[in-house]
Structures are given as C-alpha cells and as structure tokens.
C-alpha cells in the first residue's frame, strides 16, 4: 500500500545545499521536509575536511549573515583556522578552517533537528510529481511540480520542491579500471531523478570530480614534514561567535618528487582520465595529480598538505594528490612521498562522474524555467564546493518559501554579494566546467569583503524574517560601536591630524591608533578591522560606488517576462536563440550573456524603448 504526506516545501538531498535550503524555508514559516537517502550523512563533507578559502570564505560569511548554518557549524567543530592571503589587501583575504569532519556533520544534523517547522526523513527519492500548465507566454513554464515519489511507493505532495542531489545522479566512481555505481565512496546512486528531469524537458550533461586518498596518521613520519600551525587568533566564521577558544591541530606539508611524476607518467594509460574511460569535464583549476604531471610537465614537484580529519580519528586527508589511478599505483605513489614511506592508505582516491542540469535552465531565483515551483541548488547546477552549494541552497530554500506567499523572490545583485555573482554567472553564462568561486569573478570585490558581509546582508535577512533576533541585535551593537569609535578617531589629533585621517596613510596601522589613545585597545577586533578597511580604502570604495551606480542606471532596465525577441528586427539568429534560452531579467544581464554583442544590446534597447 502506498503512503502519502503533504508539506509546503520538499527539499531532496541532505548535503550542503539541502540543509541550507530546508532550514531557510522552515525559518520563513513553510512546513518543510528534508528527504535524504541516509540521515547519517546529513551535512557530510564528500571531499576535503575544510570550509572556506579564498572566495569561498566570503560565501560562508554571506550565508551566515543571511542566517545560514554553515558558519555556526564550522565554528562549533573547527580544528584549525587560517585566514589565507593575509599579506594581500582585505578584498583578497579568505577565511578557512579545517573541520573535525564527523563532528561537523553531526553539528549540521543537530541544527537541522532543532529547526522548528522542519521534518528530517530518510527517503530515497525516485522521481518528481508534476502536472501540465497552460502555456501563458513565450518562455513560461510548461509544467508545475506537485511533489516527489520515494522508494516504496511513498508519495509526498508540496507546492515547491528544491532538488539538491549533488554528485548522486547516475553517478559512477572510477579507481583505475574499476568502475562502481555511486555518488560517494560507500554510497549508491539514483537514476529516477534524472529520468524525471529529462521527461520534463531539461537538458542534462556530465561532469567529473575527484578526491585523494586518506592515510593512517600513525604511519606518517612527521619528523620529515614541515608543520603548518593555525592562526594565533582564530577568526570565527559566524557573526554570532565571539571567539574560538579551542586548541588547534597543526597540518603538515610535504612535496611530490620527480620519481613520483615518472611513476604517474608510466601508468597514465591506466588513469580513467587518459584511457578514455572518463569523457566528462572536471574542474581545470583543481586538477588531479595525473593532470598536474601532464599539464605542468616542467614542474619537478607539487606541494601536498596533510590535513587531519578530526580529533578522534587518525585519518589524514592528502590535499593536492586527488587521483583516480589504480590502487597499486596509489600505494606506490604514496610510498615515494617524503615522510610517507611507511604510510598506510585507509581510503583510496577516486573520481566520480555524474549528471548535472546546465544552470541556464534556471531563473535568478533558482526556480527552473521548464517547471514552476521546482528549484535546483548545489552540485546539480554544475558547481563544485560545499560553500557554493550552501549559498545556492539558502537562496533556493528562501525563494521556495517566498513563492508560497506570492512574495517577490530574493535575488541578490553582483554589487551586493558573492552569492549574487555566483548565481548571476550560473544562470546567465551557464558552465563548461565545474564552477567554483574565485575573488576574481567579483568585479566589486573591494566592497564585498568578508568582514562586512553582515552589514551588507543581515538587514535583508531581517526584513525577510531569515535572521534570528540575536543576529539583528549584534549587528545593531556593531554599527553603534563603529560609529562611536569613528567619533573617537575624529576627535583625537596627533601633530594636528585626526587619527581618522592618519589611518588613511598606508604606513599607519590600528596599533598606532591604540598607542596614541590607549582606550581604543578595548575596541572589538572585528570593529577595528572594519574601520581600518573602510577608512583605508574609502577613496577606492567611493569610485567603486560611483561605478556601481552608473552600472545600475544602465543595467537595471527591466526586460518584461515573456518578451518577444522574435519581434526585434535585424537581431542575429544566434543572439535571439541565446536570449530566448536565458531570458535575462535586465538589460545588464543580457549584456553578460556570452556571445551577445554591443550591437545586439543596442537593438534590444531600441526595441525596449519603443
Ligand atoms: P552533496 O553534498 O553531494 O549532497 C547530496 C545529498 O543528496 C546527499 O546527502 C545524498 O545522499 C542526497 N541524495 C542524492 N540523491 C538523492 C535521492 N534521490 N533521494 C534522496 N536523497 C538523495 N568540492 C570541492 O570544493 N573541492 C573538491 O576537491 C571536491 N572534490 C570532490 C570529490 C568527490 C569524490 C566528491 C563526491 C565531491 C567533491 N567535491 C569537491 C564536491 C563537494 O562535495 C560538493 O560540491 C558538495 O558536497 C555539493 O553539495 P550538494 O549539497 O550539492 O551535494
């Protein structure tokens, strides 16, 4: 006999996108169910046991500023904190933390279990339920989602569904010649969701990603390795965390050698990427060790970071040696690394190939174009990384809940956030390799620093009802502290120049202000950092603000939904086809669609003005 249940929002998949989507929808009052294949893998890190990094750290801070889970979970379970790129300007700083992987996952599960309006349930979803819609206008959805079907003839009805199935759709894992169905070591794969998407008219494509082997830490000779400690003053990820007071664990650095590269070259014919066994595209910026040896043939050595996976396990992650070479080659390769001569592999590296849905099939709210009420977030959209997944999940879950109320969707702009950059890139340009965030993707990165994510985004979260009262109160206190401290800096003069003006000089640091006015030592570090950055870069930020304003005036001109591109005389067929597929919301977005020329835009503008 079949069973059936009814919710407002269903989220399929309890990975990094799914948990943020479910928590956001529930926070907005939607009765939400998070359906996932295994409750024990909620929030699981498939690959490296770390959160953040350059570009990614900014995303985590933004997710947190909007009330998300990731920042709180890593603050509760981090074992080493480092701000990367500290020697560069603040726009380039990337907070990163190593996680106790198992504890991180349990913490995320606990946060989900503690969220009101949210039911976590172990279900394997085998397909979508949907019904046809009358075609209202060009480009409008042909279907409406009505729920999902799970294994065992279990039916869930809902008004909105968020798909966050990660690397699990028709997934195949490769280690050398061995091929196993599964989206992650030790887990299965699903075909039904891909079938439903194809039936609904979605294009699907294949990507590939890989992971390195894990070693038993007790078999590593640390005396040969360089130690890498965490920062002396760990910087929390969440704006709700005052400080990180736990002991930190060190990571260790070693290198590959010419003998290893020789071994890899001799076995390339057994590497699935080179034997023709894998045809799909992997991330070029995150190459496997076999890729590195081929692409950077003149390099004699590559750095490897040995990262502990937790406090209660000896397992160590070997960052930098992602591979799908056969087991015997992995064994031989590891033994050639200085310090790893006697190391035992606990888990072998592998590559995974999976279906993704090219994200130009989504609107900027992450709702799909072919199916009303169906939202997609995370790796299913062709991205890679926990942080990219979390950011999309939060937006998709929020918009799923807002759509129930008939409210306008939350669409963050490129000028406001890295999340806006991420989603605009995905839905406007699509992807030709797994997409990850870099600071270079954000043209307004000076304004989008991780330190000011709360000032940029928490007021938006507050307005929507996503931010908890404590977050709002903290932001208000921080704003008051910034104002009071700025007044102090303006009032104190050294050699006739106010401290605020002196801080504009590159050689003057916050410590110099404290030396001049000892009471400033009591100012919170986060407040001091923000003031220092705001004052030091005020000139650049002003120019950037003007640029944003100019762009807004030109670019924000809306293009009506269902706009008839066929009616633009002389528009090139290729441009018309692309614009009809992407359906940009604004003239600015139309200009960012790849292959759209200034002449195409001029024709579009002319037509809009008529
Ligand atoms: P996932 O974390 O994959 O979560 C998907 C969830 O959906 C899982 O809980 C799964 O059980 C559930 N699910 C799937 N199908 C169903 C179904 N039909 N019914 C119910 N539940 C379902 N990222 C990096 O940044 N760097 C890397 O080096 C890197 N390497 C990787 C290597 C490997 C082998 C893998 C697997 C991933 C790697 N990633 C890497 C990617 C990173 O793990 C993902 O980007 C991130 O986890 C995506 O989050 P997600 O929520 O979209 O999906």
XYZ file of C-alpha atoms and ligand atoms in Angstrom:
663
model
C 0.000 0.000 0.000
C 1.286 3.449 -0.828
C 1.812 6.124 1.847
C 1.366 9.835 1.301
C 2.360 13.006 3.104
C 1.843 16.697 2.497
C 4.193 19.644 3.118
C 4.638 23.186 1.784
C 8.244 22.697 0.665
C 10.187 19.491 -0.002
C 13.960 19.529 -0.160
C 15.576 16.454 -1.736
C 19.131 15.752 -0.526
C 20.715 16.484 2.858
C 24.079 17.792 1.586
C 25.389 21.340 1.972
C 22.798 22.851 -0.370
C 19.900 20.822 1.007
C 20.395 21.653 4.673
C 20.585 25.399 3.996
C 17.544 25.221 1.699
C 15.467 23.304 4.231
C 16.496 25.476 7.185
C 15.801 28.707 5.246
C 12.362 27.567 4.048
C 11.444 26.439 7.562
C 12.717 29.701 9.105
C 10.333 31.534 6.783
C 7.451 29.525 8.211
C 6.988 26.940 5.440
C 6.173 23.404 6.622
C 9.265 21.755 5.207
C 10.505 18.171 4.812
C 14.161 17.386 4.126
C 14.196 13.994 2.391
C 17.600 12.403 2.137
C 18.929 8.972 1.238
C 20.652 8.493 4.613
C 20.108 10.518 7.792
C 23.637 9.600 8.934
C 25.215 11.557 6.068
C 23.377 14.865 6.535
C 25.939 17.670 6.054
C 28.657 15.169 5.094
C 31.870 16.508 3.565
C 32.460 14.333 0.481
C 35.995 15.516 -0.021
C 38.324 17.804 1.927
C 37.604 18.324 5.624
C 37.652 22.119 5.389
C 35.307 25.050 4.963
C 36.171 28.375 3.315
C 39.233 29.581 1.440
C 39.767 32.421 -0.988
C 36.385 33.456 -2.471
C 34.708 30.545 -0.678
C 35.275 32.056 2.791
C 33.371 35.159 1.652
C 30.450 32.932 0.608
C 30.342 31.287 4.043
C 30.305 34.678 5.779
C 27.450 35.776 3.491
C 25.489 32.566 4.137
C 25.948 33.226 7.850
C 24.932 36.890 7.552
C 21.671 35.660 5.985
C 21.031 33.322 8.925
C 22.518 30.128 7.386
C 24.010 27.131 9.186
C 27.489 26.650 7.725
C 29.339 29.322 9.729
C 27.871 28.156 13.034
C 28.621 24.502 12.272
C 32.282 25.123 11.437
C 32.759 27.385 14.467
C 31.460 24.580 16.683
C 33.751 21.948 15.154
C 36.811 23.632 13.581
C 40.230 22.214 14.446
C 42.398 24.760 12.653
C 41.694 28.317 11.475
C 43.718 30.357 8.995
C 42.941 33.490 7.017
C 44.528 32.864 3.600
C 46.146 35.667 1.578
C 46.656 37.807 4.679
C 49.649 39.514 3.039
C 47.336 40.859 0.312
C 44.625 43.515 0.595
C 41.465 42.769 2.625
C 39.384 42.073 -0.507
C 41.599 39.037 -1.121
C 41.521 37.611 2.429
C 39.986 34.153 2.567
C 38.968 32.716 5.945
C 39.393 28.929 6.019
C 39.015 26.307 8.727
C 39.780 22.620 8.962
C 36.810 20.738 10.349
C 36.520 17.738 12.571
C 34.658 16.069 9.740
C 32.444 13.753 11.756
C 31.604 16.394 14.358
C 30.843 18.920 11.621
C 28.325 16.555 10.097
C 26.721 15.822 13.476
C 26.538 19.536 14.244
C 24.736 20.242 10.960
C 22.343 17.374 11.648
C 21.719 18.734 15.143
C 20.989 22.231 13.775
C 18.525 20.706 11.301
C 16.861 18.590 14.005
C 16.478 21.701 16.173
C 14.810 23.829 13.481
C 11.065 24.360 14.014
C 8.760 23.582 11.028
C 11.326 21.114 9.659
C 10.996 17.323 9.371
C 14.142 15.328 8.515
C 13.302 11.981 6.939
C 15.316 9.160 5.394
C 13.836 8.572 1.928
C 15.286 7.726 -1.446
C 13.501 9.945 -3.947
C 12.867 8.174 -7.250
C 11.026 10.823 -9.235
C 9.103 14.066 -9.376
C 5.322 14.521 -9.476
C 4.104 17.208 -11.851
C 1.147 18.423 -13.902
C 0.935 20.370 -17.174
C 0.320 24.126 -17.226
C -1.442 26.087 -19.944
C 1.237 27.986 -21.938
C 0.711 31.628 -20.906
C 3.589 33.362 -22.705
C 6.816 32.594 -24.561
C 9.327 31.062 -22.148
C 6.785 30.434 -19.389
C 6.912 27.014 -17.653
C 5.123 24.109 -19.280
C 4.743 22.179 -16.009
C 4.103 22.670 -12.307
C 5.756 20.412 -9.728
C 3.350 18.829 -7.255
C 5.703 16.692 -5.162
C 8.011 13.690 -5.275
C 7.780 9.904 -5.155
C 10.148 7.997 -2.873
C 11.174 4.333 -2.941
C 8.423 2.019 -1.656
C 5.584 3.904 -3.384
C 5.753 6.759 -0.872
C 4.201 9.984 -2.171
C 4.964 13.485 -0.924
C 2.854 16.413 -2.108
C 4.077 20.006 -1.917
C 3.767 23.361 -3.647
C 7.538 23.779 -4.060
C 10.378 21.267 -4.391
C 14.111 22.026 -4.076
C 16.417 19.448 -5.690
C 19.894 19.284 -4.154
C 21.062 15.794 -5.092
C 24.760 16.692 -5.511
C 27.012 14.180 -7.261
C 24.499 11.332 -6.983
C 22.579 11.435 -10.284
C 23.540 8.414 -12.422
C 26.916 8.558 -10.702
C 29.844 6.261 -11.469
C 33.044 6.112 -9.400
C 36.371 5.255 -11.019
C 39.573 3.933 -9.452
C 41.831 2.755 -12.263
C 39.993 0.228 -14.395
C 37.426 -0.405 -11.608
C 34.019 1.259 -12.082
C 31.365 1.265 -9.324
C 27.933 2.918 -9.356
C 27.754 5.550 -6.572
C 27.929 9.284 -5.875
C 30.394 8.986 -2.978
C 32.534 6.150 -1.621
C 30.324 3.630 0.183
C 27.055 5.119 -1.127
C 24.685 4.465 -4.020
C 23.393 6.417 -6.967
C 19.961 7.455 -8.237
C 18.591 7.376 -11.761
C 14.933 8.281 -11.214
C 15.505 11.997 -10.650
C 17.489 12.243 -13.920
C 14.670 10.415 -15.710
C 12.056 12.842 -14.369
C 14.149 15.863 -15.334
C 14.643 14.567 -18.874
C 10.929 13.812 -19.179
C 10.215 17.428 -18.179
C 12.431 18.731 -20.963
C 15.621 19.533 -19.012
C 18.986 19.168 -20.729
C 21.376 17.082 -18.598
C 25.125 16.843 -19.028
C 28.002 15.041 -17.252
C 30.804 16.415 -15.085
C 33.556 14.708 -13.148
C 35.318 15.457 -9.882
C 37.896 13.575 -7.845
C 39.259 13.056 -4.367
C 42.631 11.948 -2.920
C 43.461 9.001 -0.726
C 43.275 9.193 3.091
C 46.131 7.877 5.225
C 46.520 6.474 8.724
C 48.224 9.335 10.588
C 50.106 6.914 12.843
C 52.052 5.616 9.826
C 53.299 9.073 8.743
C 56.836 10.174 9.672
C 56.116 13.713 10.880
C 59.790 14.404 11.576
C 60.354 14.817 7.830
C 57.479 17.235 7.359
C 57.035 20.962 7.743
C 54.441 21.883 10.347
C 51.716 24.372 9.468
C 50.027 25.806 12.571
C 46.731 27.702 12.650
C 46.456 31.464 13.211
C 47.360 32.676 16.697
C 43.987 34.472 16.893
C 41.449 32.306 15.050
C 38.815 34.314 13.207
C 35.312 32.866 13.663
C 33.113 32.345 10.607
C 29.784 33.164 12.188
C 28.840 36.682 13.180
C 27.200 35.000 16.193
C 30.502 33.552 17.503
C 32.569 35.745 19.837
C 35.793 33.782 19.712
C 37.291 30.361 19.048
C 38.984 29.236 22.243
C 39.752 25.561 21.464
C 43.282 24.219 20.904
C 44.067 23.953 17.218
C 45.687 20.997 15.450
C 48.579 21.524 13.036
C 48.599 20.465 9.373
C 51.764 19.205 7.690
C 53.430 19.978 4.370
C 55.400 17.690 2.063
C 56.019 17.517 -1.717
C 55.864 15.187 -4.681
C 59.196 14.211 -6.298
C 60.407 13.559 -9.890
C 60.271 9.798 -9.155
C 56.529 10.099 -8.415
C 55.933 12.049 -11.619
C 57.809 9.338 -13.517
C 55.636 6.640 -11.931
C 52.474 8.536 -12.897
C 53.644 9.044 -16.495
C 54.407 5.327 -16.769
C 50.839 4.494 -15.641
C 48.843 7.161 -17.479
C 47.293 4.513 -19.733
C 45.619 3.122 -16.589
C 44.219 6.504 -15.473
C 40.497 6.740 -16.410
C 41.003 10.375 -17.486
C 43.610 9.322 -20.038
C 42.454 5.818 -21.005
C 39.168 7.191 -22.398
C 37.150 5.625 -19.552
C 36.074 9.139 -18.394
C 34.998 11.638 -21.037
C 33.342 14.323 -18.925
C 34.932 17.619 -17.924
C 36.467 18.064 -14.458
C 37.495 21.320 -12.756
C 40.601 22.643 -14.572
C 41.644 24.767 -11.557
C 41.541 21.733 -9.234
C 43.433 19.134 -11.280
C 44.162 15.572 -10.278
C 47.815 14.683 -9.700
C 47.905 12.897 -13.076
C 46.565 16.102 -14.705
C 49.194 18.213 -12.950
C 52.007 15.951 -14.121
C 50.784 16.151 -17.725
C 49.796 19.824 -17.843
C 52.731 21.214 -15.865
C 55.327 18.775 -17.235
C 58.248 21.104 -16.444
C 57.420 21.252 -12.697
C 59.520 18.830 -10.656
C 57.423 18.966 -7.530
C 53.958 19.853 -6.213
C 53.121 20.783 -2.622
C 50.972 18.384 -0.568
C 49.111 19.350 2.609
C 48.373 16.622 5.131
C 45.196 17.611 6.939
C 43.830 15.735 9.984
C 40.189 14.684 9.542
C 39.327 15.072 13.234
C 40.439 14.829 16.864
C 39.129 11.294 17.493
C 40.480 9.692 14.321
C 43.941 9.118 12.891
C 42.671 9.559 9.346
C 44.580 12.196 7.361
C 43.480 13.826 4.096
C 46.215 14.324 1.484
C 45.342 17.658 -0.128
C 46.951 18.014 -3.576
C 47.017 14.417 -4.738
C 43.460 13.853 -5.987
C 43.627 10.818 -8.262
C 41.709 8.036 -9.965
C 44.819 5.943 -10.692
C 44.543 2.226 -9.785
C 45.125 1.145 -6.191
C 48.581 -0.407 -6.803
C 49.795 2.873 -8.363
C 48.342 4.889 -5.454
C 50.179 2.618 -2.978
C 53.476 3.013 -4.840
C 52.997 6.760 -5.318
C 52.309 7.441 -1.637
C 55.390 5.454 -0.530
C 57.588 7.710 -2.699
C 56.481 10.897 -0.896
C 58.995 12.126 1.722
C 57.562 11.295 5.153
C 55.043 8.795 3.741
C 57.466 5.902 3.069
C 55.568 3.660 5.501
C 52.161 5.297 5.216
C 49.068 3.087 5.035
C 46.174 4.142 2.845
C 42.816 3.923 4.662
C 40.675 5.047 1.693
C 41.811 5.135 -1.915
C 41.298 8.156 -4.150
C 38.663 8.027 -6.893
C 36.894 10.123 -9.491
C 33.140 10.389 -9.825
C 31.108 11.200 -12.941
C 27.556 12.435 -12.501
C 24.650 14.183 -14.251
C 24.105 17.887 -13.733
C 21.473 20.210 -15.166
C 23.115 23.151 -17.009
C 22.078 26.156 -14.899
C 21.000 28.398 -17.785
C 17.725 26.469 -17.354
C 17.116 28.420 -14.123
C 15.919 31.937 -13.385
C 17.878 34.160 -10.995
C 15.688 32.927 -8.115
C 16.977 29.362 -8.879
C 13.486 28.287 -9.920
C 13.593 26.185 -13.067
C 12.294 27.629 -16.320
C 10.534 24.461 -17.573
C 8.791 23.595 -14.259
C 7.076 26.099 -11.951
C 7.754 25.521 -8.256
C 10.869 23.401 -8.901
C 14.132 24.884 -7.598
C 17.643 23.455 -8.102
C 20.696 24.161 -5.924
C 24.239 22.898 -5.401
C 26.323 20.485 -7.433
C 23.277 19.538 -9.554
C 23.693 23.025 -11.102
C 27.241 22.289 -12.254
C 29.070 23.906 -9.325
C 31.642 22.310 -7.049
C 32.322 23.009 -3.395
C 30.428 22.974 -0.124
C 30.286 26.758 0.066
C 28.912 27.276 -3.436
C 26.297 24.613 -2.654
C 25.335 26.199 0.687
C 24.941 29.647 -0.875
C 22.615 28.358 -3.601
C 20.699 26.217 -1.122
C 19.946 29.178 1.096
C 18.643 31.225 -1.842
C 16.622 28.347 -3.348
C 15.021 27.444 0.010
C 14.225 31.085 0.719
C 12.647 31.563 -2.697
C 10.697 28.319 -2.462
C 9.127 29.626 0.756
C 8.606 33.147 -0.620
C 6.876 31.727 -3.700
C 4.227 30.108 -1.467
C 3.323 33.509 -0.096
C 3.339 35.045 -3.575
C 6.185 37.353 -2.444
C 8.942 38.690 -4.692
C 11.979 36.331 -4.786
C 15.257 37.163 -3.061
C 17.696 37.999 -5.864
C 20.993 39.404 -4.633
C 22.912 41.534 -7.130
C 26.570 41.261 -8.137
C 27.153 44.605 -6.399
C 25.723 43.290 -3.121
C 27.329 39.916 -2.679
C 29.433 36.995 -3.863
C 26.202 34.982 -3.788
C 24.823 37.386 -6.400
C 27.940 36.918 -8.538
C 27.694 33.122 -8.248
C 24.047 32.881 -9.248
C 24.250 35.534 -11.965
C 27.248 33.739 -13.507
C 25.423 30.399 -13.404
C 22.084 31.462 -14.842
C 23.468 33.960 -17.354
C 26.537 32.179 -18.721
C 25.962 28.516 -17.820
C 29.053 26.388 -17.083
C 31.567 24.498 -19.191
C 33.446 23.005 -16.231
C 32.514 22.581 -12.544
C 32.127 26.161 -11.292
C 33.885 27.348 -8.147
C 34.113 30.802 -6.675
C 37.231 32.970 -7.034
C 37.640 36.564 -5.877
C 38.490 37.423 -9.496
C 34.900 36.624 -10.512
C 33.594 39.525 -8.381
C 34.202 42.850 -10.107
C 33.191 44.719 -6.905
C 35.296 42.602 -4.533
C 36.655 45.595 -2.629
C 33.122 46.307 -1.431
C 32.324 42.599 -0.914
C 34.763 41.838 1.904
C 34.114 39.016 4.320
C 34.349 41.437 7.246
C 31.336 43.478 6.112
C 29.043 40.622 4.981
C 26.754 41.249 7.971
C 26.410 44.954 7.187
C 25.599 44.118 3.564
C 23.167 41.259 4.075
C 21.779 40.913 7.605
C 19.351 43.843 7.117
C 17.937 41.975 4.086
C 17.652 38.780 6.127
C 15.940 40.736 8.894
C 13.391 42.183 6.508
C 12.532 38.733 5.132
C 12.408 37.046 8.542
C 15.516 34.906 7.959
C 17.688 36.457 10.677
C 17.313 35.484 14.309
C 16.831 38.360 16.832
C 20.321 37.827 18.305
C 21.916 38.389 14.893
C 19.983 41.610 14.402
C 20.895 42.850 17.878
C 24.576 42.062 17.325
C 24.620 43.974 14.066
C 22.991 46.972 15.746
C 25.617 46.847 18.538
C 28.408 46.591 15.976
C 27.063 49.555 13.992
C 26.883 51.624 17.207
C 30.440 50.606 18.168
C 31.723 51.586 14.711
C 30.047 54.966 14.961
C 31.364 55.641 18.487
C 34.899 54.563 17.557
C 34.885 56.692 14.411
C 33.909 59.675 16.607
C 36.868 58.910 18.905
C 39.234 58.708 15.928
C 37.942 62.014 14.559
C 38.309 63.742 17.929
C 41.928 62.731 18.671
C 44.673 64.567 16.845
C 48.364 63.761 16.558
C 50.537 66.589 15.221
C 47.353 68.385 14.146
C 45.971 65.461 12.105
C 42.974 63.419 13.316
C 43.530 59.703 13.861
C 40.823 59.039 11.256
C 42.871 60.940 8.653
C 46.160 59.402 9.787
C 44.679 55.915 9.309
C 44.343 56.685 5.590
C 48.144 56.606 5.315
C 49.471 53.181 4.276
C 52.157 53.138 6.986
C 49.695 53.850 9.837
C 48.012 50.803 11.376
C 45.318 50.303 14.003
C 48.051 49.525 16.563
C 49.383 53.094 16.065
C 45.947 54.480 16.936
C 45.873 52.323 20.066
C 49.342 53.618 21.016
C 48.016 57.187 20.728
C 44.689 56.535 22.524
C 45.023 53.542 24.890
C 41.198 53.283 25.402
C 40.982 52.077 21.797
C 42.543 48.788 22.950
C 39.080 47.869 24.251
C 37.555 48.079 20.756
C 36.377 44.720 19.445
C 38.756 43.278 16.817
C 36.053 42.903 14.221
C 35.016 46.544 14.684
C 38.636 47.701 14.463
C 39.261 45.652 11.285
C 36.205 47.041 9.640
C 37.032 50.653 10.499
C 40.606 50.212 9.300
C 39.433 48.717 5.993
C 36.674 51.293 5.484
C 38.988 54.250 6.126
C 41.994 52.927 4.251
C 40.021 52.083 1.124
C 37.479 54.941 1.323
C 38.809 56.530 -1.895
C 38.634 53.317 -3.901
C 35.254 52.420 -2.425
C 33.862 55.822 -3.453
C 34.988 55.306 -7.051
C 33.576 51.787 -6.952
C 30.273 53.058 -5.591
C 30.037 55.517 -8.486
C 30.749 52.689 -10.915
C 28.040 50.552 -9.297
C 25.593 53.457 -9.535
C 26.371 54.072 -13.217
C 26.001 50.377 -13.957
C 22.752 50.247 -12.071
C 21.329 53.139 -14.092
C 22.227 51.458 -17.385
C 21.862 47.825 -16.446
C 18.789 47.668 -14.241
C 16.412 48.453 -17.077
C 13.957 45.538 -16.850
C 13.059 43.223 -19.719
C 9.453 42.054 -19.332
C 8.874 38.323 -18.721
C 7.763 36.644 -21.931
C 9.428 39.368 -24.033
C 9.218 38.512 -27.757
C 12.804 38.515 -29.074
C 11.465 37.355 -32.447
C 9.964 40.820 -32.853
C 13.362 42.608 -32.878
C 14.134 43.423 -36.473
C 17.695 42.539 -37.586
C 18.617 40.722 -34.327
C 21.076 37.924 -35.210
C 19.559 34.433 -35.031
C 22.273 33.280 -32.576
C 21.597 36.242 -30.266
C 17.843 35.629 -30.411
C 18.276 31.937 -29.621
C 20.537 32.703 -26.634
C 18.312 35.444 -25.239
C 15.221 33.249 -25.610
C 17.002 30.472 -23.704
C 18.479 32.595 -20.899
C 15.570 35.099 -20.696
C 17.584 37.812 -18.858
C 15.676 39.948 -16.369
C 17.525 43.159 -17.152
C 19.478 44.801 -19.922
C 22.615 44.428 -17.762
C 22.111 40.669 -17.506
C 21.504 40.453 -21.259
C 24.871 42.131 -21.786
C 26.620 39.431 -19.732
C 25.214 36.532 -21.779
C 28.200 35.096 -23.629
C 28.146 35.917 -27.356
C 25.792 38.918 -27.016
C 27.473 41.867 -28.741
C 27.068 45.614 -28.065
C 25.191 45.792 -31.397
C 22.681 43.149 -30.194
C 22.201 45.146 -26.999
C 21.665 48.370 -28.919
C 18.885 46.695 -30.946
C 17.338 45.293 -27.771
C 17.437 48.713 -26.081
C 15.879 50.364 -29.104
C 13.088 47.825 -29.082
C 12.525 48.190 -25.317
C 12.339 51.986 -25.673
C 9.669 51.631 -28.321
P 26.076 16.633 -1.837
O 26.932 17.133 -0.747
O 26.610 15.661 -2.796
O 24.752 16.083 -1.171
C 23.749 15.472 -1.914
C 22.790 14.796 -0.952
O 21.658 14.351 -1.658
C 23.383 13.585 -0.254
O 23.038 13.656 1.099
C 22.673 12.406 -0.913
O 22.522 11.297 -0.076
C 21.332 13.035 -1.235
N 20.626 12.418 -2.353
C 21.057 12.283 -3.616
N 20.111 11.715 -4.385
C 19.051 11.500 -3.570
C 17.758 10.955 -3.779
N 17.376 10.527 -4.957
N 16.914 10.874 -2.724
C 17.284 11.313 -1.503
N 18.495 11.857 -1.263
C 19.370 11.959 -2.279
N 34.364 20.096 -3.742
C 35.392 20.936 -3.641
O 35.181 22.121 -3.394
N 36.659 20.520 -3.810
C 36.922 19.240 -4.091
O 38.080 18.884 -4.249
C 35.860 18.316 -4.226
N 36.077 17.021 -4.527
C 35.055 16.135 -4.520
C 35.311 14.784 -4.702
C 34.317 13.857 -4.656
C 34.614 12.435 -4.857
C 33.007 14.282 -4.429
C 31.895 13.286 -4.363
C 32.736 15.614 -4.274
C 33.775 16.554 -4.311
N 33.561 17.923 -4.127
C 34.594 18.803 -4.028
C 32.289 18.482 -4.195
C 31.551 18.713 -2.924
O 31.479 17.551 -2.195
C 30.209 19.148 -3.410
O 30.350 20.316 -4.191
C 29.228 19.468 -2.348
O 29.143 18.444 -1.424
C 27.907 19.692 -3.047
O 26.887 19.840 -2.127
P 25.435 19.398 -2.523
O 24.596 19.711 -1.355
O 25.078 19.971 -3.832
O 25.529 17.834 -2.745
